């Protein structure tokens, strides 16, 4: 009952929002702003990895994310696309619904797959810091760079004979984001390899004395050309353009700061592909031009709500008997009247939990049961007091395994968005994270306790330096 009405509340809230509300990213922002159409052309059909934030301008977590997100966009400039969709804009509502957006912000990483136009889309669950976002995206930048050795360099040079070959000689064992980005820009036009300094025969053959060094072999027996400029993406791209034209989405957002990719030597017919993702010159004009005639009202996907354990008995038998295995319980705040609207945090939480349960049901993967427990339930009240949870006017999510005698409390009371809640649920599924011992008296015959584990912190990142990805 309660969850159902909460979902309706979300739906009506979304539907009631004003049309074409201003987004939170300005025209000058490094974040690329999308609608459904440009998502298709610039993201889904790109050879680049992208991160896309679905947001609403009024959402506090979205506003809080903005500085980190813009910083990530700056840092990833030319290496990946960092984009945002304003789901408050009427034009985008159906699209946000299709993308399964249930809460704001919802952040997705879109990685090209082997099938063009059918990228892999996954929810970004990590910390909302620039560094965590950058790391997650960099990890997923496609790698089309051949790592050649003395043994196979000649063979590689002999393949696709007509195609120019760029070879990066480097002391590094890893393939940097920059060289991966260059290989993406010239995918199918210039083959890219990297050779380590210890491959002495190759190093001698190309007469390389300093690392890193970039050499291009083009057209049969002509002399290899050595790149001598700065090891930055833009000048290297300019150099490589003498040998072949980059692909349509070359340089991605870098285009805004870089020279426009004029097609000096179009070597193949340009497809109806997008040129460069540009921030709209004039947002209103753009909205008019892009708006499809039949803009439908917001379509919020119908997600079945989670079941409710309304009575103390049903709660005990489902989750608190000595035989009960893991349950997730949303202990709802007590409202003055049974049908009164829940606080928005509670609505968020129920929406997230319903979405998680729905996802698993659709995939057919096992997930422990998730229940809502109304605030007026006496067992719920005693759970709160014996576990030392918050007062009955706040929502609490806990996982409890009565058979094993542990519980775990959802600790981010300020964020009940899908990503955060799903991360917590997944950690429990994987057996990660600290479990507290259930105090006496909650379960009739508690069994042996589980040893305490280290307090995990999903948001915590290993201490690393700020990433520097704009180098070879
Ligand atoms: C992606 O790479 C292919 C070559 O594999 C190229 O033909 C295509 O134009 C690229 N797509 C974009 C949008 O640049």
GROMACS .gro file of C-alpha atoms and ligand atoms in nm:
model
  486
    1UNK     CA    1   0.000   0.000   0.000
    2UNK     CA    2   0.245   0.257   0.114
    3UNK     CA    3   0.509   0.184  -0.146
    4UNK     CA    4   0.248   0.188  -0.418
    5UNK     CA    5   0.122   0.527  -0.325
    6UNK     CA    6   0.477   0.653  -0.297
    7UNK     CA    7   0.551   0.548  -0.651
    8UNK     CA    8   0.242   0.725  -0.768
    9UNK     CA    9   0.368   1.026  -0.581
   10UNK     CA   10   0.698   1.011  -0.769
   11UNK     CA   11   0.512   0.979  -1.096
   12UNK     CA   12   0.289   1.273  -1.028
   13UNK     CA   13   0.582   1.481  -0.907
   14UNK     CA   14   0.768   1.414  -1.229
   15UNK     CA   15   0.465   1.487  -1.440
   16UNK     CA   16   0.399   1.812  -1.260
   17UNK     CA   17   0.741   1.956  -1.321
   18UNK     CA   18   0.768   2.265  -1.538
   19UNK     CA   19   0.863   2.224  -1.898
   20UNK     CA   20   1.209   2.304  -2.032
   21UNK     CA   21   1.344   2.401  -1.696
   22UNK     CA   22   1.696   2.537  -1.715
   23UNK     CA   23   1.963   2.278  -1.669
   24UNK     CA   24   2.239   2.304  -1.411
   25UNK     CA   25   2.518   2.307  -1.668
   26UNK     CA   26   2.576   2.631  -1.852
   27UNK     CA   27   2.670   2.666  -2.215
   28UNK     CA   28   3.034   2.704  -2.116
   29UNK     CA   29   3.038   2.387  -1.911
   30UNK     CA   30   3.273   2.109  -2.024
   31UNK     CA   31   2.982   1.872  -1.969
   32UNK     CA   32   2.812   1.778  -2.293
   33UNK     CA   33   2.436   1.827  -2.277
   34UNK     CA   34   2.220   1.571  -2.443
   35UNK     CA   35   1.869   1.489  -2.546
   36UNK     CA   36   1.744   1.157  -2.680
   37UNK     CA   37   1.854   1.229  -3.034
   38UNK     CA   38   2.204   1.341  -2.949
   39UNK     CA   39   2.240   1.055  -2.703
   40UNK     CA   40   2.188   0.821  -2.997
   41UNK     CA   41   2.428   0.993  -3.230
   42UNK     CA   42   2.698   1.112  -2.991
   43UNK     CA   43   2.697   0.842  -2.724
   44UNK     CA   44   2.533   0.518  -2.836
   45UNK     CA   45   2.707   0.527  -3.175
   46UNK     CA   46   3.041   0.644  -3.050
   47UNK     CA   47   3.362   0.444  -3.040
   48UNK     CA   48   3.434   0.629  -2.718
   49UNK     CA   49   3.331   0.544  -2.366
   50UNK     CA   50   3.094   0.795  -2.213
   51UNK     CA   51   2.954   0.874  -1.874
   52UNK     CA   52   2.605   1.019  -1.868
   53UNK     CA   53   2.434   1.181  -1.575
   54UNK     CA   54   2.055   1.188  -1.571
   55UNK     CA   55   1.955   1.470  -1.343
   56UNK     CA   56   1.690   1.714  -1.240
   57UNK     CA   57   1.792   2.074  -1.171
   58UNK     CA   58   1.605   2.085  -0.840
   59UNK     CA   59   1.782   1.778  -0.703
   60UNK     CA   60   2.028   1.867  -0.429
   61UNK     CA   61   2.255   1.568  -0.491
   62UNK     CA   62   2.274   1.669  -0.856
   63UNK     CA   63   2.379   2.021  -0.765
   64UNK     CA   64   2.635   1.881  -0.524
   65UNK     CA   65   2.776   1.658  -0.794
   66UNK     CA   66   2.821   1.942  -1.042
   67UNK     CA   67   3.172   2.061  -0.944
   68UNK     CA   68   3.315   1.708  -0.936
   69UNK     CA   69   3.139   1.620  -1.258
   70UNK     CA   70   3.271   1.926  -1.438
   71UNK     CA   71   3.618   1.856  -1.308
   72UNK     CA   72   3.594   1.500  -1.440
   73UNK     CA   73   3.476   1.637  -1.775
   74UNK     CA   74   3.777   1.867  -1.795
   75UNK     CA   75   4.016   1.591  -1.703
   76UNK     CA   76   3.865   1.344  -1.949
   77UNK     CA   77   3.853   1.597  -2.230
   78UNK     CA   78   3.954   1.415  -2.548
   79UNK     CA   79   3.967   1.077  -2.374
   80UNK     CA   80   3.602   1.005  -2.306
   81UNK     CA   81   3.269   1.187  -2.318
   82UNK     CA   82   3.116   1.332  -2.007
   83UNK     CA   83   2.753   1.418  -2.062
   84UNK     CA   84   2.430   1.503  -1.885
   85UNK     CA   85   2.059   1.477  -1.959
   86UNK     CA   86   1.816   1.714  -1.792
   87UNK     CA   87   1.524   1.485  -1.711
   88UNK     CA   88   1.319   1.781  -1.600
   89UNK     CA   89   1.296   1.896  -1.956
   90UNK     CA   90   0.966   1.771  -2.102
   91UNK     CA   91   1.144   1.674  -2.418
   92UNK     CA   92   1.367   1.433  -2.225
   93UNK     CA   93   1.114   1.276  -1.989
   94UNK     CA   94   1.018   0.980  -2.206
   95UNK     CA   95   1.385   0.916  -2.274
   96UNK     CA   96   1.478   0.923  -1.905
   97UNK     CA   97   1.194   0.678  -1.844
   98UNK     CA   98   1.326   0.448  -2.115
   99UNK     CA   99   1.669   0.459  -1.960
  100UNK     CA  100   1.522   0.332  -1.634
  101UNK     CA  101   1.590   0.651  -1.444
  102UNK     CA  102   1.419   0.628  -1.106
  103UNK     CA  103   1.608   0.874  -0.895
  104UNK     CA  104   1.842   1.165  -0.944
  105UNK     CA  105   2.116   1.169  -1.023
  106UNK     CA  106   2.139   0.840  -1.208
  107UNK     CA  107   2.482   0.799  -1.360
  108UNK     CA  108   2.552   0.551  -1.635
  109UNK     CA  109   2.871   0.449  -1.809
  110UNK     CA  110   2.826   0.365  -2.174
  111UNK     CA  111   3.099   0.152  -2.328
  112UNK     CA  112   3.110   0.059  -2.698
  113UNK     CA  113   3.065  -0.308  -2.768
  114UNK     CA  114   3.150  -0.509  -3.078
  115UNK     CA  115   2.806  -0.425  -3.216
  116UNK     CA  116   2.788  -0.067  -3.337
  117UNK     CA  117   2.502   0.128  -3.181
  118UNK     CA  118   2.459  -0.131  -2.905
  119UNK     CA  119   2.688  -0.020  -2.628
  120UNK     CA  120   2.710  -0.173  -2.284
  121UNK     CA  121   2.529   0.050  -2.035
  122UNK     CA  122   2.598   0.008  -1.666
  123UNK     CA  123   2.504   0.208  -1.362
  124UNK     CA  124   2.791   0.393  -1.207
  125UNK     CA  125   2.788   0.303  -0.840
  126UNK     CA  126   3.113   0.457  -0.726
  127UNK     CA  127   3.188   0.760  -0.518
  128UNK     CA  128   3.071   1.094  -0.650
  129UNK     CA  129   3.415   1.246  -0.662
  130UNK     CA  130   3.602   1.360  -0.971
  131UNK     CA  131   3.876   1.108  -0.911
  132UNK     CA  132   3.646   0.807  -0.868
  133UNK     CA  133   3.450   0.905  -1.178
  134UNK     CA  134   3.765   0.958  -1.383
  135UNK     CA  135   3.912   0.626  -1.273
  136UNK     CA  136   3.594   0.436  -1.355
  137UNK     CA  137   3.572   0.590  -1.701
  138UNK     CA  138   3.943   0.556  -1.782
  139UNK     CA  139   3.921   0.187  -1.690
  140UNK     CA  140   3.665   0.145  -1.964
  141UNK     CA  141   3.829   0.335  -2.248
  142UNK     CA  142   3.843   0.081  -2.530
  143UNK     CA  143   4.192  -0.040  -2.609
  144UNK     CA  144   4.264  -0.089  -2.978
  145UNK     CA  145   4.638  -0.053  -2.932
  146UNK     CA  146   4.842  -0.356  -3.029
  147UNK     CA  147   5.122  -0.432  -2.786
  148UNK     CA  148   5.392  -0.548  -3.020
  149UNK     CA  149   5.719  -0.721  -2.942
  150UNK     CA  150   6.032  -0.793  -3.144
  151UNK     CA  151   5.869  -1.122  -3.237
  152UNK     CA  152   5.547  -0.993  -3.386
  153UNK     CA  153   5.609  -0.632  -3.488
  154UNK     CA  154   5.693  -0.720  -3.848
  155UNK     CA  155   5.386  -0.934  -3.883
  156UNK     CA  156   5.171  -0.653  -3.750
  157UNK     CA  157   5.333  -0.406  -3.989
  158UNK     CA  158   5.245  -0.639  -4.275
  159UNK     CA  159   4.875  -0.647  -4.194
  160UNK     CA  160   4.627  -0.409  -4.361
  161UNK     CA  161   4.907  -0.304  -4.585
  162UNK     CA  162   4.736   0.003  -4.723
  163UNK     CA  163   4.682   0.146  -4.376
  164UNK     CA  164   4.935   0.377  -4.213
  165UNK     CA  165   5.081   0.243  -3.887
  166UNK     CA  166   5.162   0.448  -3.583
  167UNK     CA  167   5.403   0.298  -3.331
  168UNK     CA  168   5.458   0.439  -2.989
  169UNK     CA  169   5.790   0.340  -2.834
  170UNK     CA  170   5.758   0.366  -2.461
  171UNK     CA  171   5.913   0.266  -2.134
  172UNK     CA  172   5.570   0.197  -1.994
  173UNK     CA  173   5.411  -0.142  -1.970
  174UNK     CA  174   5.062   0.005  -1.965
  175UNK     CA  175   4.865   0.157  -2.248
  176UNK     CA  176   4.789   0.514  -2.154
  177UNK     CA  177   4.446   0.669  -2.202
  178UNK     CA  178   4.593   0.915  -2.450
  179UNK     CA  179   4.727   0.653  -2.690
  180UNK     CA  180   4.403   0.459  -2.654
  181UNK     CA  181   4.209   0.774  -2.742
  182UNK     CA  182   4.426   0.832  -3.049
  183UNK     CA  183   4.368   0.473  -3.162
  184UNK     CA  184   3.992   0.531  -3.123
  185UNK     CA  185   4.004   0.851  -3.328
  186UNK     CA  186   4.179   0.675  -3.611
  187UNK     CA  187   4.016   0.335  -3.573
  188UNK     CA  188   4.010   0.168  -3.913
  189UNK     CA  189   4.221   0.447  -4.061
  190UNK     CA  190   4.557   0.419  -3.883
  191UNK     CA  191   4.663   0.110  -3.690
  192UNK     CA  192   4.831   0.186  -3.361
  193UNK     CA  193   5.081  -0.025  -3.169
  194UNK     CA  194   5.307   0.029  -2.875
  195UNK     CA  195   5.649  -0.124  -2.830
  196UNK     CA  196   5.845  -0.129  -2.509
  197UNK     CA  197   6.197  -0.001  -2.485
  198UNK     CA  198   6.324  -0.348  -2.399
  199UNK     CA  199   6.229  -0.476  -2.746
  200UNK     CA  200   6.579  -0.386  -2.860
  201UNK     CA  201   6.560  -0.514  -3.218
  202UNK     CA  202   6.254  -0.299  -3.292
  203UNK     CA  203   6.401  -0.001  -3.110
  204UNK     CA  204   6.715  -0.029  -3.324
  205UNK     CA  205   6.526  -0.090  -3.644
  206UNK     CA  206   6.343   0.241  -3.600
  207UNK     CA  207   6.649   0.412  -3.463
  208UNK     CA  208   6.470   0.525  -3.149
  209UNK     CA  209   6.693   0.679  -2.885
  210UNK     CA  210   6.447   0.858  -2.662
  211UNK     CA  211   6.122   0.746  -2.503
  212UNK     CA  212   5.840   0.796  -2.559
  213UNK     CA  213   5.872   0.828  -2.936
  214UNK     CA  214   5.596   0.817  -3.192
  215UNK     CA  215   5.675   0.692  -3.540
  216UNK     CA  216   5.443   0.656  -3.839
  217UNK     CA  217   5.503   0.417  -4.124
  218UNK     CA  218   5.296   0.490  -4.429
  219UNK     CA  219   5.297   0.371  -4.785
  220UNK     CA  220   5.533   0.078  -4.844
  221UNK     CA  221   5.898   0.162  -4.834
  222UNK     CA  222   5.887   0.533  -4.752
  223UNK     CA  223   6.088   0.650  -4.454
  224UNK     CA  224   5.919   0.630  -4.117
  225UNK     CA  225   5.812   0.973  -3.994
  226UNK     CA  226   5.897   1.066  -3.642
  227UNK     CA  227   5.669   1.290  -3.440
  228UNK     CA  228   5.866   1.561  -3.269
  229UNK     CA  229   5.605   1.781  -3.111
  230UNK     CA  230   5.454   1.806  -2.772
  231UNK     CA  231   5.311   1.484  -2.635
  232UNK     CA  232   4.956   1.616  -2.621
  233UNK     CA  233   4.654   1.492  -2.796
  234UNK     CA  234   4.579   1.789  -3.015
  235UNK     CA  235   4.920   1.829  -3.184
  236UNK     CA  236   4.957   1.452  -3.224
  237UNK     CA  237   4.617   1.439  -3.392
  238UNK     CA  238   4.725   1.715  -3.628
  239UNK     CA  239   5.036   1.516  -3.713
  240UNK     CA  240   4.842   1.195  -3.772
  241UNK     CA  241   4.597   1.376  -4.000
  242UNK     CA  242   4.862   1.391  -4.270
  243UNK     CA  243   4.827   1.016  -4.303
  244UNK     CA  244   4.452   0.964  -4.266
  245UNK     CA  245   4.135   1.143  -4.158
  246UNK     CA  246   4.014   1.080  -3.808
  247UNK     CA  247   3.669   0.930  -3.751
  248UNK     CA  248   3.362   1.149  -3.709
  249UNK     CA  249   3.363   1.148  -3.333
  250UNK     CA  250   3.733   1.207  -3.306
  251UNK     CA  251   3.840   1.421  -3.016
  252UNK     CA  252   3.494   1.419  -2.863
  253UNK     CA  253   3.454   1.716  -2.636
  254UNK     CA  254   3.812   1.812  -2.702
  255UNK     CA  255   3.673   1.974  -3.010
  256UNK     CA  256   3.542   2.266  -2.814
  257UNK     CA  257   3.892   2.362  -2.715
  258UNK     CA  258   4.068   2.227  -3.021
  259UNK     CA  259   4.065   2.339  -3.379
  260UNK     CA  260   3.759   2.230  -3.571
  261UNK     CA  261   3.832   1.906  -3.752
  262UNK     CA  262   3.821   2.037  -4.105
  263UNK     CA  263   3.819   1.749  -4.344
  264UNK     CA  264   4.140   1.826  -4.527
  265UNK     CA  265   4.157   1.493  -4.702
  266UNK     CA  266   3.830   1.309  -4.677
  267UNK     CA  267   3.944   0.957  -4.758
  268UNK     CA  268   3.609   0.793  -4.723
  269UNK     CA  269   3.252   0.906  -4.754
  270UNK     CA  270   3.143   1.074  -4.438
  271UNK     CA  271   2.849   0.888  -4.291
  272UNK     CA  272   2.550   1.070  -4.155
  273UNK     CA  273   2.749   1.077  -3.838
  274UNK     CA  274   2.767   1.366  -3.602
  275UNK     CA  275   3.053   1.603  -3.634
  276UNK     CA  276   3.156   1.729  -3.303
  277UNK     CA  277   2.949   1.738  -2.992
  278UNK     CA  278   2.894   2.105  -2.941
  279UNK     CA  279   2.711   2.269  -2.663
  280UNK     CA  280   2.405   2.429  -2.816
  281UNK     CA  281   2.462   2.787  -2.929
  282UNK     CA  282   2.124   2.887  -2.812
  283UNK     CA  283   1.942   2.654  -2.586
  284UNK     CA  284   1.595   2.772  -2.668
  285UNK     CA  285   1.647   2.767  -3.037
  286UNK     CA  286   1.799   2.427  -3.003
  287UNK     CA  287   1.512   2.296  -2.798
  288UNK     CA  288   1.271   2.416  -3.065
  289UNK     CA  289   1.467   2.259  -3.343
  290UNK     CA  290   1.509   1.928  -3.168
  291UNK     CA  291   1.165   1.896  -3.020
  292UNK     CA  292   0.966   1.618  -3.176
  293UNK     CA  293   0.607   1.714  -3.252
  294UNK     CA  294   0.451   1.448  -3.033
  295UNK     CA  295   0.614   1.503  -2.700
  296UNK     CA  296   0.444   1.256  -2.474
  297UNK     CA  297   0.385   1.316  -2.107
  298UNK     CA  298   0.640   1.173  -1.870
  299UNK     CA  299   0.645   0.799  -1.878
  300UNK     CA  300   0.758   0.668  -1.550
  301UNK     CA  301   0.822   0.299  -1.586
  302UNK     CA  302   0.585   0.097  -1.378
  303UNK     CA  303   0.784  -0.092  -1.121
  304UNK     CA  304   0.596  -0.322  -0.889
  305UNK     CA  305   0.633  -0.194  -0.538
  306UNK     CA  306   0.795  -0.405  -0.271
  307UNK     CA  307   0.568  -0.616  -0.052
  308UNK     CA  308   0.472  -0.491   0.291
  309UNK     CA  309   0.489  -0.678   0.619
  310UNK     CA  310   0.202  -0.500   0.783
  311UNK     CA  311   0.161  -0.694   1.104
  312UNK     CA  312   0.412  -0.778   1.378
  313UNK     CA  313   0.341  -1.147   1.318
  314UNK     CA  314   0.414  -1.135   0.947
  315UNK     CA  315   0.740  -0.953   1.016
  316UNK     CA  316   0.842  -1.211   1.273
  317UNK     CA  317   0.760  -1.511   1.064
  318UNK     CA  318   0.914  -1.374   0.743
  319UNK     CA  319   1.237  -1.231   0.880
  320UNK     CA  320   1.284  -1.268   1.252
  321UNK     CA  321   1.235  -1.635   1.326
  322UNK     CA  322   1.538  -1.848   1.404
  323UNK     CA  323   1.501  -2.002   1.058
  324UNK     CA  324   1.482  -1.676   0.865
  325UNK     CA  325   1.757  -1.605   0.616
  326UNK     CA  326   1.857  -1.262   0.490
  327UNK     CA  327   1.581  -1.004   0.452
  328UNK     CA  328   1.608  -0.638   0.365
  329UNK     CA  329   1.362  -0.426   0.556
  330UNK     CA  330   1.263  -0.070   0.490
  331UNK     CA  331   1.136   0.049   0.826
  332UNK     CA  332   0.902   0.323   0.721
  333UNK     CA  333   0.857   0.635   0.921
  334UNK     CA  334   0.538   0.661   1.118
  335UNK     CA  335   0.300   0.903   0.949
  336UNK     CA  336   0.012   1.071   1.120
  337UNK     CA  337  -0.242   0.902   0.897
  338UNK     CA  338  -0.212   0.570   0.720
  339UNK     CA  339  -0.235   0.728   0.377
  340UNK     CA  340  -0.035   1.042   0.447
  341UNK     CA  341   0.246   1.121   0.207
  342UNK     CA  342   0.584   0.991   0.312
  343UNK     CA  343   0.885   1.219   0.343
  344UNK     CA  344   1.074   1.234   0.016
  345UNK     CA  345   1.370   1.034   0.148
  346UNK     CA  346   1.136   0.747   0.224
  347UNK     CA  347   0.986   0.771  -0.122
  348UNK     CA  348   1.334   0.763  -0.274
  349UNK     CA  349   1.428   0.462  -0.069
  350UNK     CA  350   1.116   0.266  -0.162
  351UNK     CA  351   1.159   0.355  -0.526
  352UNK     CA  352   1.520   0.240  -0.522
  353UNK     CA  353   1.439  -0.085  -0.343
  354UNK     CA  354   1.149  -0.158  -0.577
  355UNK     CA  355   1.373  -0.098  -0.875
  356UNK     CA  356   1.643  -0.329  -0.738
  357UNK     CA  357   1.393  -0.608  -0.670
  358UNK     CA  358   1.242  -0.557  -1.013
  359UNK     CA  359   1.579  -0.575  -1.185
  360UNK     CA  360   1.663  -0.904  -1.019
  361UNK     CA  361   1.321  -1.047  -1.093
  362UNK     CA  362   1.358  -0.953  -1.458
  363UNK     CA  363   1.703  -1.101  -1.485
  364UNK     CA  364   1.598  -1.405  -1.289
  365UNK     CA  365   1.884  -1.361  -1.045
  366UNK     CA  366   1.841  -1.455  -0.685
  367UNK     CA  367   1.786  -1.178  -0.439
  368UNK     CA  368   1.679  -1.198  -0.079
  369UNK     CA  369   1.331  -1.062  -0.011
  370UNK     CA  370   1.285  -0.689   0.039
  371UNK     CA  371   0.993  -0.573   0.250
  372UNK     CA  372   0.844  -0.248   0.362
  373UNK     CA  373   0.742  -0.231   0.727
  374UNK     CA  374   0.488   0.035   0.820
  375UNK     CA  375   0.587   0.267   1.098
  376UNK     CA  376   0.305   0.176   1.331
  377UNK     CA  377   0.423  -0.185   1.358
  378UNK     CA  378   0.518  -0.270   1.719
  379UNK     CA  379   0.792  -0.513   1.613
  380UNK     CA  380   0.938  -0.246   1.393
  381UNK     CA  381   0.937  -0.008   1.690
  382UNK     CA  382   1.116  -0.258   1.910
  383UNK     CA  383   1.367  -0.327   1.632
  384UNK     CA  384   1.445   0.042   1.617
  385UNK     CA  385   1.499   0.071   1.987
  386UNK     CA  386   1.699  -0.246   2.039
  387UNK     CA  387   1.923  -0.182   1.737
  388UNK     CA  388   1.966   0.180   1.833
  389UNK     CA  389   1.827   0.305   1.502
  390UNK     CA  390   1.683   0.646   1.433
  391UNK     CA  391   1.357   0.775   1.569
  392UNK     CA  392   1.034   0.657   1.418
  393UNK     CA  393   0.999   0.962   1.196
  394UNK     CA  394   1.290   0.862   0.973
  395UNK     CA  395   1.320   0.576   0.732
  396UNK     CA  396   1.577   0.308   0.808
  397UNK     CA  397   1.688   0.030   0.581
  398UNK     CA  398   1.841  -0.275   0.744
  399UNK     CA  399   1.943  -0.618   0.631
  400UNK     CA  400   1.886  -0.885   0.886
  401UNK     CA  401   1.968  -1.253   0.897
  402UNK     CA  402   1.797  -1.394   1.204
  403UNK     CA  403   1.929  -1.745   1.152
  404UNK     CA  404   2.288  -1.627   1.160
  405UNK     CA  405   2.217  -1.355   1.409
  406UNK     CA  406   2.346  -1.050   1.223
  407UNK     CA  407   2.210  -0.726   1.091
  408UNK     CA  408   2.343  -0.443   0.888
  409UNK     CA  409   2.216  -0.090   0.877
  410UNK     CA  410   2.207   0.122   0.565
  411UNK     CA  411   2.428   0.409   0.669
  412UNK     CA  412   2.369   0.680   0.415
  413UNK     CA  413   2.048   0.827   0.543
  414UNK     CA  414   2.103   1.132   0.326
  415UNK     CA  415   2.116   0.936   0.002
  416UNK     CA  416   1.851   0.683  -0.088
  417UNK     CA  417   1.918   0.705  -0.460
  418UNK     CA  418   1.928   0.388  -0.665
  419UNK     CA  419   2.305   0.381  -0.705
  420UNK     CA  420   2.375   0.412  -0.336
  421UNK     CA  421   2.112   0.165  -0.222
  422UNK     CA  422   2.199  -0.083  -0.493
  423UNK     CA  423   2.565  -0.066  -0.397
  424UNK     CA  424   2.473  -0.149  -0.041
  425UNK     CA  425   2.244  -0.436  -0.147
  426UNK     CA  426   2.511  -0.576  -0.377
  427UNK     CA  427   2.769  -0.568  -0.099
  428UNK     CA  428   2.537  -0.779   0.113
  429UNK     CA  429   2.476  -1.018  -0.174
  430UNK     CA  430   2.851  -1.058  -0.209
  431UNK     CA  431   2.892  -1.110   0.162
  432UNK     CA  432   3.099  -0.795   0.193
  433UNK     CA  433   3.081  -0.551   0.474
  434UNK     CA  434   3.059  -0.546   0.848
  435UNK     CA  435   2.772  -0.717   1.017
  436UNK     CA  436   2.654  -0.629   1.361
  437UNK     CA  437   2.545  -0.892   1.603
  438UNK     CA  438   2.172  -0.894   1.663
  439UNK     CA  439   2.103  -0.821   2.026
  440UNK     CA  440   1.924  -1.076   2.242
  441UNK     CA  441   1.549  -1.081   2.236
  442UNK     CA  442   1.491  -1.007   1.869
  443UNK     CA  443   1.510  -1.364   1.751
  444UNK     CA  444   1.366  -1.644   1.959
  445UNK     CA  445   1.661  -1.885   1.938
  446UNK     CA  446   1.959  -1.699   1.798
  447UNK     CA  447   2.237  -1.911   1.662
  448UNK     CA  448   2.613  -1.877   1.673
  449UNK     CA  449   2.731  -1.527   1.601
  450UNK     CA  450   2.934  -1.432   1.304
  451UNK     CA  451   3.276  -1.292   1.372
  452UNK     CA  452   3.297  -0.919   1.317
  453UNK     CA  453   3.457  -0.812   0.996
  454UNK     CA  454   3.643  -0.502   0.899
  455UNK     CA  455   3.429  -0.200   0.840
  456UNK     CA  456   3.421  -0.166   0.465
  457UNK     CA  457   3.362   0.155   0.289
  458UNK     CA  458   3.243   0.127  -0.061
  459UNK     CA  459   3.301   0.491  -0.126
  460UNK     CA  460   3.656   0.476  -0.005
  461UNK     CA  461   3.919   0.484  -0.272
  462UNK     CA  462   4.275   0.369  -0.237
  463UNK     CA  463   4.501   0.662  -0.179
  464UNK     CA  464   4.632   0.752  -0.514
  465UNK     CA  465   4.753   1.068  -0.672
  466UNK     CA  466   4.512   1.265  -0.886
  467UNK     CA  467   4.517   1.091  -1.219
  468UNK     CA  468   4.718   1.242  -1.502
  469UNK     CA  469   4.581   1.088  -1.815
  470UNK     CA  470   4.675   1.342  -2.072
  471UNK     CA  471   5.017   1.200  -2.131
  472UNK     CA  472   5.167   0.923  -2.335
  473LIG     C1  473   3.400   0.410  -3.524
  473LIG     O1  474   3.499   0.334  -3.584
  473LIG     C2  475   3.473   0.290  -3.717
  473LIG     C3  476   3.589   0.205  -3.762
  473LIG     O2  477   3.590   0.083  -3.691
  473LIG     C4  478   3.452   0.409  -3.806
  473LIG     O3  479   3.420   0.368  -3.936
  473LIG     C5  480   3.340   0.494  -3.751
  473LIG     O4  481   3.325   0.609  -3.829
  473LIG     C6  482   3.368   0.533  -3.608
  473LIG     N1  483   3.253   0.602  -3.553
  473LIG     C7  484   3.253   0.729  -3.519
  473LIG     C8  485   3.123   0.783  -3.470
  473LIG     O5  486   3.352   0.799  -3.523
   0.00000   0.00000   0.00000
